[in-house]
Short mmCIF file of C-alpha atoms in Angstrom, two decimals:
data_model
loop_
_atom_site.label_atom_id
_atom_site.label_comp_id
_atom_site.label_asym_id
_atom_site.label_seq_id
_atom_site.Cartn_x
_atom_site.Cartn_y
_atom_site.Cartn_z
CA MET K 26 0.01 -0.34 -0.17
CA SER K 27 1.31 3.79 -0.47
CA GLN K 28 1.62 5.89 2.87
CA GLN K 29 -1.34 5.53 4.41
CA GLN K 30 -3.92 8.71 5.64
CA PRO K 31 -5.11 8.70 9.36
CA VAL K 32 -8.15 6.96 10.18
CA ILE K 33 -11.21 9.04 11.89
CA CYS K 34 -14.23 6.41 13.25
CA LEU K 35 -17.42 8.63 13.81
CA GLU K 36 -19.24 6.08 15.78
CA PHE K 37 -22.89 7.58 15.68
CA SER K 38 -24.66 4.81 17.93
CA GLU K 39 -27.98 3.71 16.43
CA LEU K 40 -28.65 5.97 12.87
CA THR K 41 -30.90 3.70 11.37
CA PRO K 42 -30.21 3.15 7.41
CA VAL K 43 -33.61 3.81 6.12
CA LEU K 44 -34.15 6.79 8.28
CA LEU K 45 -30.30 8.18 7.19
CA ASP K 46 -31.68 7.61 3.69
CA ARG K 47 -35.09 9.52 3.72
CA PHE K 48 -33.19 12.54 5.62
CA LEU K 49 -30.85 12.70 2.37
CA GLN K 50 -33.31 12.60 0.31
CA ALA K 51 -35.18 15.14 1.83
CA GLY K 52 -32.12 17.33 1.65
CA HIS K 53 -32.57 17.61 5.42
CA LEU K 54 -28.11 16.38 5.61
CA PRO K 55 -25.55 18.21 3.54
CA ASN K 56 -22.22 17.05 5.05
CA PHE K 57 -23.81 12.94 5.36
CA GLN K 58 -24.40 13.59 1.29
CA ARG K 59 -20.63 14.83 1.10
CA LEU K 60 -19.52 12.27 2.97
CA ARG K 61 -21.50 9.79 1.28
CA ASP K 62 -20.26 10.90 -2.21
CA GLU K 63 -16.91 9.57 -1.60
CA SER K 64 -17.85 6.13 0.22
CA ILE K 65 -18.07 2.43 0.14
CA VAL K 66 -21.51 2.26 1.22
CA GLN K 67 -22.35 -0.85 3.31
CA THR K 68 -25.12 -1.90 5.82
CA THR K 69 -24.13 -4.09 8.37
CA ASP K 70 -25.88 -6.66 10.15
CA ALA K 71 -25.43 -7.48 13.80
CA ASN K 72 -27.03 -11.09 13.82
CA ALA K 73 -28.43 -10.08 17.10
CA GLU K 74 -31.82 -10.19 18.88
CA GLY K 75 -33.61 -9.31 22.57
CA GLU K 76 -31.43 -8.61 25.18
CA TRP K 77 -28.21 -9.50 23.12
CA LEU K 78 -28.99 -6.93 20.82
CA ASN K 79 -28.17 -3.94 22.42
CA PRO K 80 -25.59 -1.62 21.96
CA TRP K 81 -22.84 -1.93 24.68
CA VAL K 82 -22.44 -5.48 23.11
CA GLN K 83 -22.20 -4.71 19.74
CA TRP K 84 -19.56 -2.16 20.25
CA VAL K 85 -17.47 -4.76 21.61
CA THR K 86 -17.73 -6.60 18.35
CA VAL K 87 -17.10 -3.73 16.40
CA HIS K 88 -13.70 -2.36 18.49
CA SER K 89 -12.62 -6.54 18.78
CA GLY K 90 -13.82 -8.00 15.56
CA LEU K 91 -15.29 -11.02 17.71
CA GLU K 92 -18.81 -12.22 17.65
CA ALA K 93 -20.79 -11.54 20.74
CA ALA K 94 -20.47 -15.44 21.88
CA GLU K 95 -16.80 -15.00 21.38
CA HIS K 96 -16.17 -12.22 23.20
CA GLU K 97 -18.91 -12.81 25.77
CA VAL K 98 -19.26 -9.10 26.67
CA TYR K 99 -23.21 -8.81 27.60
CA ARG K 100 -23.04 -5.69 30.18
CA LEU K 101 -22.18 -2.27 30.00
CA SER K 102 -18.57 -1.57 31.40
CA ASN K 103 -17.58 -5.47 31.29
CA ALA K 104 -15.16 -5.17 28.45
CA TYR K 105 -12.27 -4.51 30.59
CA LYS K 106 -12.11 -8.18 31.41
CA LEU K 107 -11.76 -9.01 27.77
CA THR K 108 -7.79 -10.18 26.83
CA SER K 109 -8.44 -10.05 22.80
CA PRO K 110 -6.86 -6.38 21.84
CA SER K 111 -8.81 -3.63 20.63
CA ILE K 112 -8.61 -1.85 17.33
CA TRP K 113 -6.59 0.76 19.31
CA ASP K 114 -4.38 -1.16 21.18
CA VAL K 115 -3.10 -3.12 18.02
CA VAL K 116 -2.77 0.32 16.30
CA SER K 117 -1.04 1.52 19.57
CA ALA K 118 1.13 -1.71 19.83
CA ALA K 119 2.10 -0.69 16.06
CA GLY K 120 4.18 2.16 17.34
CA LYS K 121 0.92 4.52 15.92
CA ASN K 122 -0.64 7.21 18.36
CA VAL K 123 -4.68 6.83 19.17
CA TRP K 124 -6.93 8.86 20.26
CA VAL K 125 -10.25 7.53 21.70
CA CYS K 126 -12.69 9.97 22.61
CA GLY K 127 -15.55 8.60 23.58
CA SER K 128 -16.34 4.74 22.72
CA MET K 129 -18.73 2.58 24.50
CA ASN K 130 -17.60 -0.36 26.56
CA PRO K 131 -13.70 -0.12 25.99
CA TRP K 132 -10.88 -1.49 27.11
CA CYS K 133 -7.74 -0.99 26.50
CA SER K 134 -4.08 -2.30 27.02
CA GLU K 135 -2.01 -0.58 30.09
CA ASP K 136 1.07 0.88 28.00
CA LEU K 137 -1.30 2.45 25.14
CA ASN K 138 0.33 4.97 23.01
CA GLY K 139 -2.44 7.88 22.98
CA HIS K 140 -5.24 8.82 25.13
CA ILE K 141 -8.95 6.99 25.88
CA LEU K 142 -11.99 8.66 27.14
CA PRO K 143 -14.61 6.05 27.67
CA ASP K 144 -18.10 6.34 27.65
CA PRO K 145 -19.84 7.96 30.62
CA TRP K 146 -21.28 4.70 31.44
CA SER K 147 -18.39 3.13 32.17
CA TYR K 148 -17.27 2.47 35.76
CA GLN K 149 -14.85 -0.27 35.49
CA VAL K 150 -12.35 1.66 32.93
CA ASN K 151 -10.80 5.21 33.71
CA PRO K 152 -9.62 7.61 31.43
CA TYR K 153 -6.39 7.24 29.81
CA PRO K 154 -3.55 9.18 30.97
CA GLU K 155 -4.24 8.44 34.68
CA GLY K 156 -5.70 12.17 36.00
CA GLU K 157 -5.86 14.03 32.65
CA PHE K 158 -9.81 14.50 32.10
CA ASP K 159 -10.75 13.61 35.36
CA ASP K 160 -12.59 17.46 35.78
CA TYR K 161 -14.32 16.72 32.48
CA ASP K 162 -15.03 13.05 33.13
CA GLY K 163 -16.42 13.33 36.64
CA PHE K 164 -19.18 16.30 34.89
CA VAL K 165 -19.92 14.15 32.26
CA ARG K 166 -20.54 11.08 33.74
CA LYS K 167 -22.89 13.05 36.55
CA ASN K 168 -25.24 14.74 34.21
CA VAL K 169 -25.68 11.45 31.67
CA GLN K 170 -26.40 9.14 34.09
CA GLU K 171 -28.64 11.54 36.01
CA TYR K 172 -30.31 12.90 33.06
CA ALA K 173 -33.90 12.41 34.27
CA ALA K 174 -33.23 13.91 37.26
CA LYS K 175 -34.83 16.74 38.55
CA LYS K 176 -32.02 18.39 39.75
CA THR K 177 -28.26 16.75 38.24
CA PRO K 178 -25.80 16.18 41.69
CA VAL K 179 -23.12 18.37 40.39
CA SER K 180 -21.95 21.14 42.95
CA ILE K 181 -20.51 24.73 41.99
CA ARG K 182 -17.11 24.06 42.47
CA GLU K 183 -17.49 20.75 39.83
CA ARG K 184 -19.04 23.02 37.34
CA TRP K 185 -16.57 25.50 37.31
CA LYS K 186 -13.61 22.94 37.37
CA PHE K 187 -14.95 21.34 33.98
CA LEU K 188 -15.74 24.99 32.52
CA SER K 189 -12.16 26.22 32.98
CA PHE K 190 -10.91 22.47 31.39
CA MET K 191 -12.85 23.15 28.35
CA LEU K 192 -11.40 26.87 28.02
CA ASP K 193 -8.44 25.12 28.45
CA HIS K 194 -8.79 22.35 25.80
CA GLY K 195 -10.66 23.83 22.95
CA LEU K 196 -13.92 25.04 23.98
CA HIS K 197 -15.76 27.10 21.06
CA VAL K 198 -16.83 30.60 21.52
CA SER K 199 -20.08 29.29 19.26
CA THR K 200 -20.47 26.38 21.62
CA ILE K 201 -20.17 29.25 24.69
CA ARG K 202 -23.22 31.00 22.88
CA ARG K 203 -24.98 27.61 22.42
CA ILE K 204 -25.01 26.47 25.87
CA LEU K 205 -26.28 29.83 27.21
CA SER K 206 -29.02 29.47 24.40
CA GLN K 207 -30.23 26.36 25.52
CA LEU K 208 -30.00 27.28 29.42
CA VAL K 209 -32.19 30.48 28.15
CA LYS K 210 -34.36 28.06 26.32
CA GLU K 211 -35.04 26.01 28.74
CA LYS K 212 -37.04 28.53 30.96
CA PHE K 213 -39.51 29.10 28.41
CA GLY K 214 -40.41 25.66 26.75
CA ARG K 215 -39.94 21.90 26.17
CA HIS K 216 -35.94 21.72 25.18
CA ARG K 217 -33.92 20.12 28.40
CA TRP K 218 -33.83 17.45 25.88
CA LYS K 219 -31.93 18.77 23.38
CA ARG K 220 -28.88 19.04 26.61
CA ALA K 221 -27.22 15.79 24.59
CA ALA K 222 -26.83 17.30 21.44
CA VAL K 223 -24.96 20.34 23.14
CA LEU K 224 -22.71 17.82 25.17
CA ASP K 225 -21.87 16.26 22.01
CA ALA K 226 -20.62 19.99 20.84
CA ILE K 227 -18.92 20.35 23.89
CA GLN K 228 -17.16 16.72 23.31
CA TYR K 229 -16.62 17.45 19.61
CA ASP K 230 -14.92 20.80 20.67
CA LEU K 231 -12.53 18.54 22.70
CA PHE K 232 -11.96 16.08 20.01
CA GLU K 233 -11.02 18.36 18.05
CA TRP K 234 -8.35 19.92 20.38
CA TYR K 235 -6.79 16.68 20.72
CA TYR K 236 -6.82 15.43 17.25
CA LYS K 237 -5.04 18.86 16.22
CA LYS K 238 -2.36 18.55 19.26
CA HIS K 239 -1.45 14.89 18.83
CA GLN K 240 -2.54 14.05 15.21
CA PRO K 241 -3.64 10.81 15.75
CA THR K 242 -3.16 7.67 13.44
CA PHE K 243 -6.47 6.50 14.25
CA SER K 244 -8.98 8.46 16.47
CA THR K 245 -12.93 7.72 17.28
CA PHE K 246 -15.57 10.47 18.30
CA PHE K 247 -18.38 8.70 19.73
CA SER K 248 -22.36 9.87 19.97
CA ASN K 249 -25.15 8.69 21.71
CA SER K 250 -27.77 11.39 21.37
CA THR K 251 -29.88 10.65 18.29
CA ALA K 252 -29.89 6.90 19.70
CA HIS K 253 -31.62 8.73 22.96
CA PHE K 254 -33.88 10.71 20.59
CA GLN K 255 -35.11 7.69 18.72
CA HIS K 256 -35.78 5.75 22.11
CA LYS K 257 -37.54 8.61 23.08
CA PHE K 258 -39.33 10.34 20.66
CA TRP K 259 -40.45 7.46 17.53
CA ARG K 260 -43.56 7.74 18.89
CA ASN K 261 -43.28 11.37 18.04
CA MET K 262 -41.91 11.03 14.51
CA GLU K 263 -44.50 8.01 13.59
CA PRO K 264 -47.55 8.46 15.64
CA GLU K 265 -49.49 6.45 13.43
CA SER K 266 -47.63 3.17 14.08
CA PHE K 267 -48.94 2.97 18.04
CA LEU K 268 -52.64 2.82 19.13
CA ILE K 269 -51.92 5.69 21.92
CA ARG K 270 -50.98 8.75 19.91
CA PRO K 271 -48.86 11.74 21.46
CA SER K 272 -50.89 14.66 22.81
CA SER K 273 -50.92 18.00 20.05
CA SER K 274 -48.87 19.75 22.98
CA GLU K 275 -46.57 17.16 22.55
CA GLN K 276 -46.33 16.90 18.82
CA ARG K 277 -45.45 20.71 19.08
CA ALA K 278 -42.71 20.22 21.02
CA TYR K 279 -41.27 16.53 19.81
CA LYS K 280 -42.55 16.06 16.09
CA ASN K 281 -38.95 16.83 14.46
CA ALA K 282 -36.69 16.13 17.48
CA ILE K 283 -35.10 12.62 15.34
CA LEU K 284 -34.97 14.59 12.50
CA TYR K 285 -33.28 17.59 14.72
CA GLY K 286 -30.69 15.00 15.97
CA TYR K 287 -29.40 13.71 12.63
CA ARG K 288 -29.02 17.42 11.87
CA GLN K 289 -27.14 17.94 14.72
CA MET K 290 -25.09 14.72 13.36
CA ASP K 291 -24.63 16.36 10.29
CA GLN K 292 -23.05 19.08 11.62
CA LEU K 293 -20.27 16.83 13.27
CA VAL K 294 -19.57 15.62 9.89
CA GLY K 295 -19.48 19.01 8.62
CA ARG K 296 -16.80 19.77 11.74
CA VAL K 297 -14.70 16.67 10.69
CA LEU K 298 -14.61 17.14 6.70
CA ASN K 299 -13.41 20.42 7.74
CA LEU K 300 -10.78 19.41 10.45
CA ALA K 301 -9.09 16.42 8.69
CA PRO K 302 -10.23 17.02 4.81
CA LYS K 303 -7.44 14.24 3.68
CA ALA K 304 -8.30 11.63 6.45
CA THR K 305 -10.55 8.26 5.70
CA ILE K 306 -13.43 8.87 7.59
CA VAL K 307 -15.49 5.80 8.79
CA LEU K 308 -18.89 6.30 9.80
CA ILE K 309 -20.44 3.23 11.80
CA SER K 310 -23.59 2.84 13.99
CA ALA K 311 -23.17 -0.92 14.72
CA LEU K 312 -27.24 -1.09 14.54
CA GLY K 313 -30.38 1.14 14.23
CA GLN K 314 -33.83 1.39 15.76
CA GLN K 315 -37.26 0.94 14.68
CA ALA K 316 -40.99 1.39 16.09
CA PHE K 317 -41.40 -0.49 19.11
CA GLN K 318 -43.33 -3.68 18.23
CA GLU K 319 -44.65 -5.23 22.08
CA LYS K 320 -48.51 -4.76 22.92
CA ASP K 321 -49.52 -3.55 20.00
CA ASN K 322 -47.83 -0.57 19.90
CA GLU K 323 -49.55 0.90 22.08
CA GLY K 324 -46.85 3.44 22.59
CA GLY K 325 -44.29 2.23 23.68
CA ILE K 326 -42.65 1.03 27.48
CA ARG K 327 -42.04 3.02 30.54
CA HIS K 328 -39.41 2.90 32.72
CA TYR K 329 -38.13 3.93 36.30
CA ARG K 330 -34.99 4.77 38.20
CA LEU K 331 -33.83 4.83 41.47
CA HIS K 332 -33.57 7.88 43.31
CA ASN K 333 -30.24 7.66 44.69
CA LYS K 334 -27.99 5.69 46.71
CA GLU K 335 -30.03 6.67 50.21
CA ALA K 336 -32.72 4.42 48.36
CA LEU K 337 -31.02 1.41 48.78
CA THR K 338 -29.99 2.16 52.44
CA ASN K 339 -32.82 3.68 53.50
CA SER K 340 -35.42 2.46 52.46
CA LEU K 341 -34.73 -1.24 50.68
CA LYS K 342 -32.15 -1.89 53.90
CA ILE K 343 -29.17 -2.78 51.51
CA ALA K 344 -26.52 -3.45 54.19
CA GLY K 345 -22.71 -3.06 54.17
CA GLU K 346 -20.45 -0.78 52.57
CA PHE K 347 -20.83 -0.42 48.21
CA ASN K 348 -20.58 2.13 45.76
CA TYR K 349 -22.88 2.96 43.94
CA GLU K 350 -23.32 4.06 39.88
CA PRO K 351 -26.30 4.17 37.91
CA ILE K 352 -25.92 2.82 34.43
CA MET K 353 -27.76 3.57 31.01
CA ALA K 354 -31.56 3.49 31.52
CA ASP K 355 -33.20 1.90 34.59
CA GLU K 356 -29.58 -0.26 35.40
CA PHE K 357 -27.08 0.44 38.43
CA PHE K 358 -24.10 -1.12 39.55
CA LEU K 359 -23.08 -1.80 42.89
CA LYS K 360 -19.54 -2.53 44.37
CA PHE K 361 -19.58 -4.21 47.98
CA ALA K 362 -16.07 -4.51 50.28
CA ASN K 363 -17.14 -8.15 50.55
CA GLU K 364 -18.79 -10.95 48.77
CA ILE K 365 -21.09 -11.88 51.87
CA ASP K 366 -22.89 -8.15 51.43
CA ALA K 367 -22.96 -8.51 48.10
CA GLU K 368 -24.81 -11.76 47.71
CA ALA K 369 -27.40 -10.59 50.45
CA CYS K 370 -27.87 -7.40 48.48
CA SER K 371 -28.62 -9.72 45.55
CA ALA K 372 -30.98 -11.63 47.41
CA ARG K 373 -32.67 -9.07 49.14
CA LEU K 374 -33.21 -7.18 45.46
CA LEU K 375 -34.38 -10.43 44.33
CA SER K 376 -36.97 -10.53 47.20
CA LEU K 377 -38.80 -7.52 46.30
CA GLN K 378 -41.83 -7.65 44.12
CA LEU K 379 -44.14 -5.04 42.58
CA PRO K 380 -47.79 -4.60 43.81
CA ASP K 381 -49.08 -7.12 41.12
CA GLY K 382 -46.53 -9.57 42.54
CA THR K 383 -43.61 -9.21 39.73
CA PRO K 384 -40.19 -8.96 40.74
CA ALA K 385 -39.26 -5.15 41.33
CA PHE K 386 -35.55 -5.95 40.43
CA SER K 387 -33.27 -8.11 38.50
CA ALA K 388 -29.87 -8.59 39.83
CA GLU K 389 -26.82 -10.66 38.77
CA LEU K 390 -24.13 -11.14 41.45
CA GLU K 391 -20.50 -11.83 40.53
CA GLY K 392 -18.11 -11.88 43.33
CA CYS K 393 -18.60 -8.43 45.27
CA GLU K 394 -20.40 -6.71 42.38
CA VAL K 395 -23.94 -6.76 41.86
CA ILE K 396 -25.23 -5.29 38.38
CA ALA K 397 -29.13 -4.81 39.02
CA GLN K 398 -32.26 -3.09 37.04
CA CYS K 399 -35.38 -1.78 37.78
CA ARG K 400 -38.24 -3.88 36.43
CA CYS K 401 -41.24 -1.79 36.85
CA ARG K 402 -42.66 -0.59 33.19
CA GLN K 403 -46.33 0.65 33.87
CA LEU K 404 -47.01 3.60 35.66
CA MET K 405 -47.49 3.29 39.52
CA PRO K 406 -50.34 5.05 41.58
CA ASP K 407 -49.06 7.45 44.48
CA ASN K 408 -49.73 5.01 46.88
CA ALA K 409 -48.11 2.01 45.27
CA GLN K 410 -46.10 -0.41 47.58
CA LEU K 411 -43.35 -2.82 47.18
CA THR K 412 -43.71 -6.20 48.87
CA VAL K 413 -41.38 -8.97 50.09
CA ALA K 414 -41.76 -12.12 49.07
CA LYS K 415 -42.86 -14.67 52.16
CA SER K 416 -43.22 -11.71 53.98
CA GLU K 417 -45.61 -8.78 55.10
CA GLU K 418 -42.91 -6.29 54.89
CA GLN K 419 -43.93 -3.22 53.04
CA ILE K 420 -41.62 -0.44 51.16
CA ASN K 421 -43.00 2.52 49.64
CA PHE K 422 -42.91 2.84 46.16
CA ARG K 423 -41.98 6.26 45.59
CA ASP K 424 -39.35 6.33 48.43
CA VAL K 425 -37.24 4.42 45.89
CA PHE K 426 -38.09 5.09 42.41
CA TYR K 427 -39.04 7.80 40.48
CA TRP K 428 -40.64 7.32 36.76
CA VAL K 429 -38.37 8.89 33.63
CA ASP K 430 -40.57 11.26 32.23
CA SER K 431 -40.77 9.56 28.79
CA ILE K 432 -41.96 6.45 26.96
CA LYS K 433 -39.41 4.22 25.10
CA SER K 434 -41.17 4.31 21.83
CA GLY K 435 -38.09 3.16 19.36
CA THR K 436 -36.38 -0.09 19.83
CA HIS K 437 -33.26 -1.84 18.55
CA HIS K 438 -33.01 -3.23 15.24
CA PRO K 439 -29.95 -5.33 13.61
CA ASP K 440 -29.04 -3.06 10.49
CA GLY K 441 -26.66 -0.48 10.69
CA ILE K 442 -24.36 1.89 8.93
CA PHE K 443 -21.20 1.35 7.48
CA TRP K 444 -19.54 3.95 5.38
CA ILE K 445 -15.40 3.89 4.50
CA ARG K 446 -14.90 7.73 2.87
CA GLN K 447 -11.26 8.23 1.30
CA PRO K 448 -11.19 11.52 -0.63
CA GLY K 449 -11.26 11.09 -3.99
CA HIS K 450 -12.97 8.48 -4.45
CA ALA K 451 -16.49 7.87 -5.98
CA CYS K 452 -19.32 6.72 -4.39
CA GLU K 453 -19.84 2.65 -4.47
CA VAL K 454 -23.02 1.40 -2.90
CA ARG K 455 -23.22 -2.78 -1.90
CA ASP K 456 -26.66 -4.08 -1.97
CA GLN K 457 -25.11 -7.33 0.37
CA LYS K 458 -25.09 -6.72 4.48
CA VAL K 459 -21.52 -7.58 6.15
CA SER K 460 -21.38 -8.31 9.75
CA LEU K 461 -19.66 -6.05 12.23
CA THR K 462 -16.79 -8.38 12.73
CA THR K 463 -15.49 -7.11 9.16
CA ILE K 464 -14.95 -3.43 10.98
CA ALA K 465 -11.72 -3.97 12.66
CA PRO K 466 -9.94 -5.68 9.87
CA SER K 467 -11.35 -3.38 7.03
CA ILE K 468 -10.04 -0.37 9.86
CA LEU K 469 -6.57 -2.35 10.17
CA GLU K 470 -5.85 -2.73 6.65
CA LEU K 471 -6.83 0.91 5.73
CA LEU K 472 -3.98 1.98 8.36
CA ASP K 473 -1.70 -1.11 6.29
CA ILE K 474 -1.40 -2.66 9.90
CA GLU K 475 -1.60 -6.42 10.42
CA LYS K 476 -4.74 -7.85 12.00
CA PRO K 477 -4.43 -9.93 14.75
CA GLU K 478 -5.16 -13.52 15.37
CA SER K 479 -8.09 -12.88 17.20
CA MET K 480 -9.68 -11.22 14.13
CA HIS K 481 -11.18 -13.98 12.26
CA ASP K 482 -13.23 -12.27 9.31
CA GLN K 483 -11.97 -10.48 5.99
CA SER K 484 -11.61 -6.53 5.32
CA VAL K 485 -14.38 -5.94 3.26
CA LEU K 486 -11.65 -4.05 1.03
CA GLN K 487 -10.11 -7.60 0.52
CA SER K 488 -13.76 -8.64 -0.34
CA ILE K 489 -14.34 -5.82 -2.61
CA GLY K 490 -10.96 -6.17 -4.02
CA ALA K 491 -12.00 -10.47 -4.70
CA ALA K 492 -15.21 -9.61 -6.28
CA LYS K 493 -13.88 -6.93 -8.86
CA LYS K 494 -11.27 -9.35 -10.00
CA SER K 495 -13.96 -12.38 -10.50
CA SER K 496 -16.19 -10.11 -12.45
CA ARG K 497 -13.49 -9.05 -14.42
CA LEU K 498 -12.52 -12.67 -14.77
CA HIS K 499 -15.77 -13.62 -15.53
CA GLU K 500 -16.24 -11.05 -18.53
CA LEU K 501 -12.94 -12.06 -20.09
CA VAL K 502 -14.28 -15.88 -19.84
CA GLN K 503 -17.30 -14.70 -21.47
CA ALA K 504 -15.33 -13.04 -24.41
#
């Protein structure tokens, strides 16, 4: 190969092929169109369903080149247990600099040549180098993990340290104006949901600053905001697909929320194209979404979250010393000082029942750790009580949970996006779907780095080359 250009992976989680095509055809996404015009355009198949069709599973497949059955990472923040290398580990081992910005469920070697900022739900993997992102990471984690709370538990000191960090690390004046505009709009209407896109703009400023400073050979920029909008607002985009329609006031506020998300992604694509016009840009979504299918599409599902750690200790009487970390949606992670307390906690959570007698929690025990999930999916009356199996004990439901003020109306779909843009190359749309396991080998081939033995699949670039040779051979035989 000739001298390789740097590779930037835009990891826009759960962008949906059919929606992207629809918005492109309508002319809403000029920068995506620029990207597509120079890209190999493919659709990926996650080859999964149910609990295994979750982004924290599929992104590990993207980054490792391993099928889910091989890497066996089925929980968010559990990839740290993997011994197989990630894309960035392989690039780093080849002596190249890497910059991993926000990638979901990451893991890395101890001597990474570069920087890694994990997603805000990863409680087992710290940013690298140690201490460099502390003022940023702590602030973002609290805002993302407690996004549904009425008041985010962030102190004035933490806000100031975050702002000071960003002022030293690339915060644009335009982003400052956007933050101020967002805060003003929230005072006069239903605009709080747009904070996720504002956070993307802030994190992109950080990505750009590090990219310019270190000129990495391989980098990633991850965004989950549009995935969140699709989960929350699919019913507003397609009310005809659901038996229970949103109100007129909801429609005024949220009808175009998903399109808004794609337009925000389009702006980020434009910024990347301007930042690195000669770079190879890889667009990946890992999976997509569709309208929620269960319960005759009444409107989706509802869910609750724990108030805080005190709800566990005071209301649920969970004993022992433990760290509490809220995760995505209605899940949370507990790490105890010893296995005895962790086992007692798991048993206690599994004994709790909702008013209809169904379990209030699921809980998985592993050593000193418990990963649990709130299982309530219906609105509860104000006087609802939790009960304890084989006991007369009752606990006020509202003391433990708060309702996330939304209905999940978009659900996961195995089709995802995989574009490879190389400057000056014509668009090539390939109809055959490819496996997620082809992505890591493809990126390594773009960088002219040999894939490790753990990556069994071949690069799509090789398959494209083979297809062209086969087609040419067929033409010669026919002649």
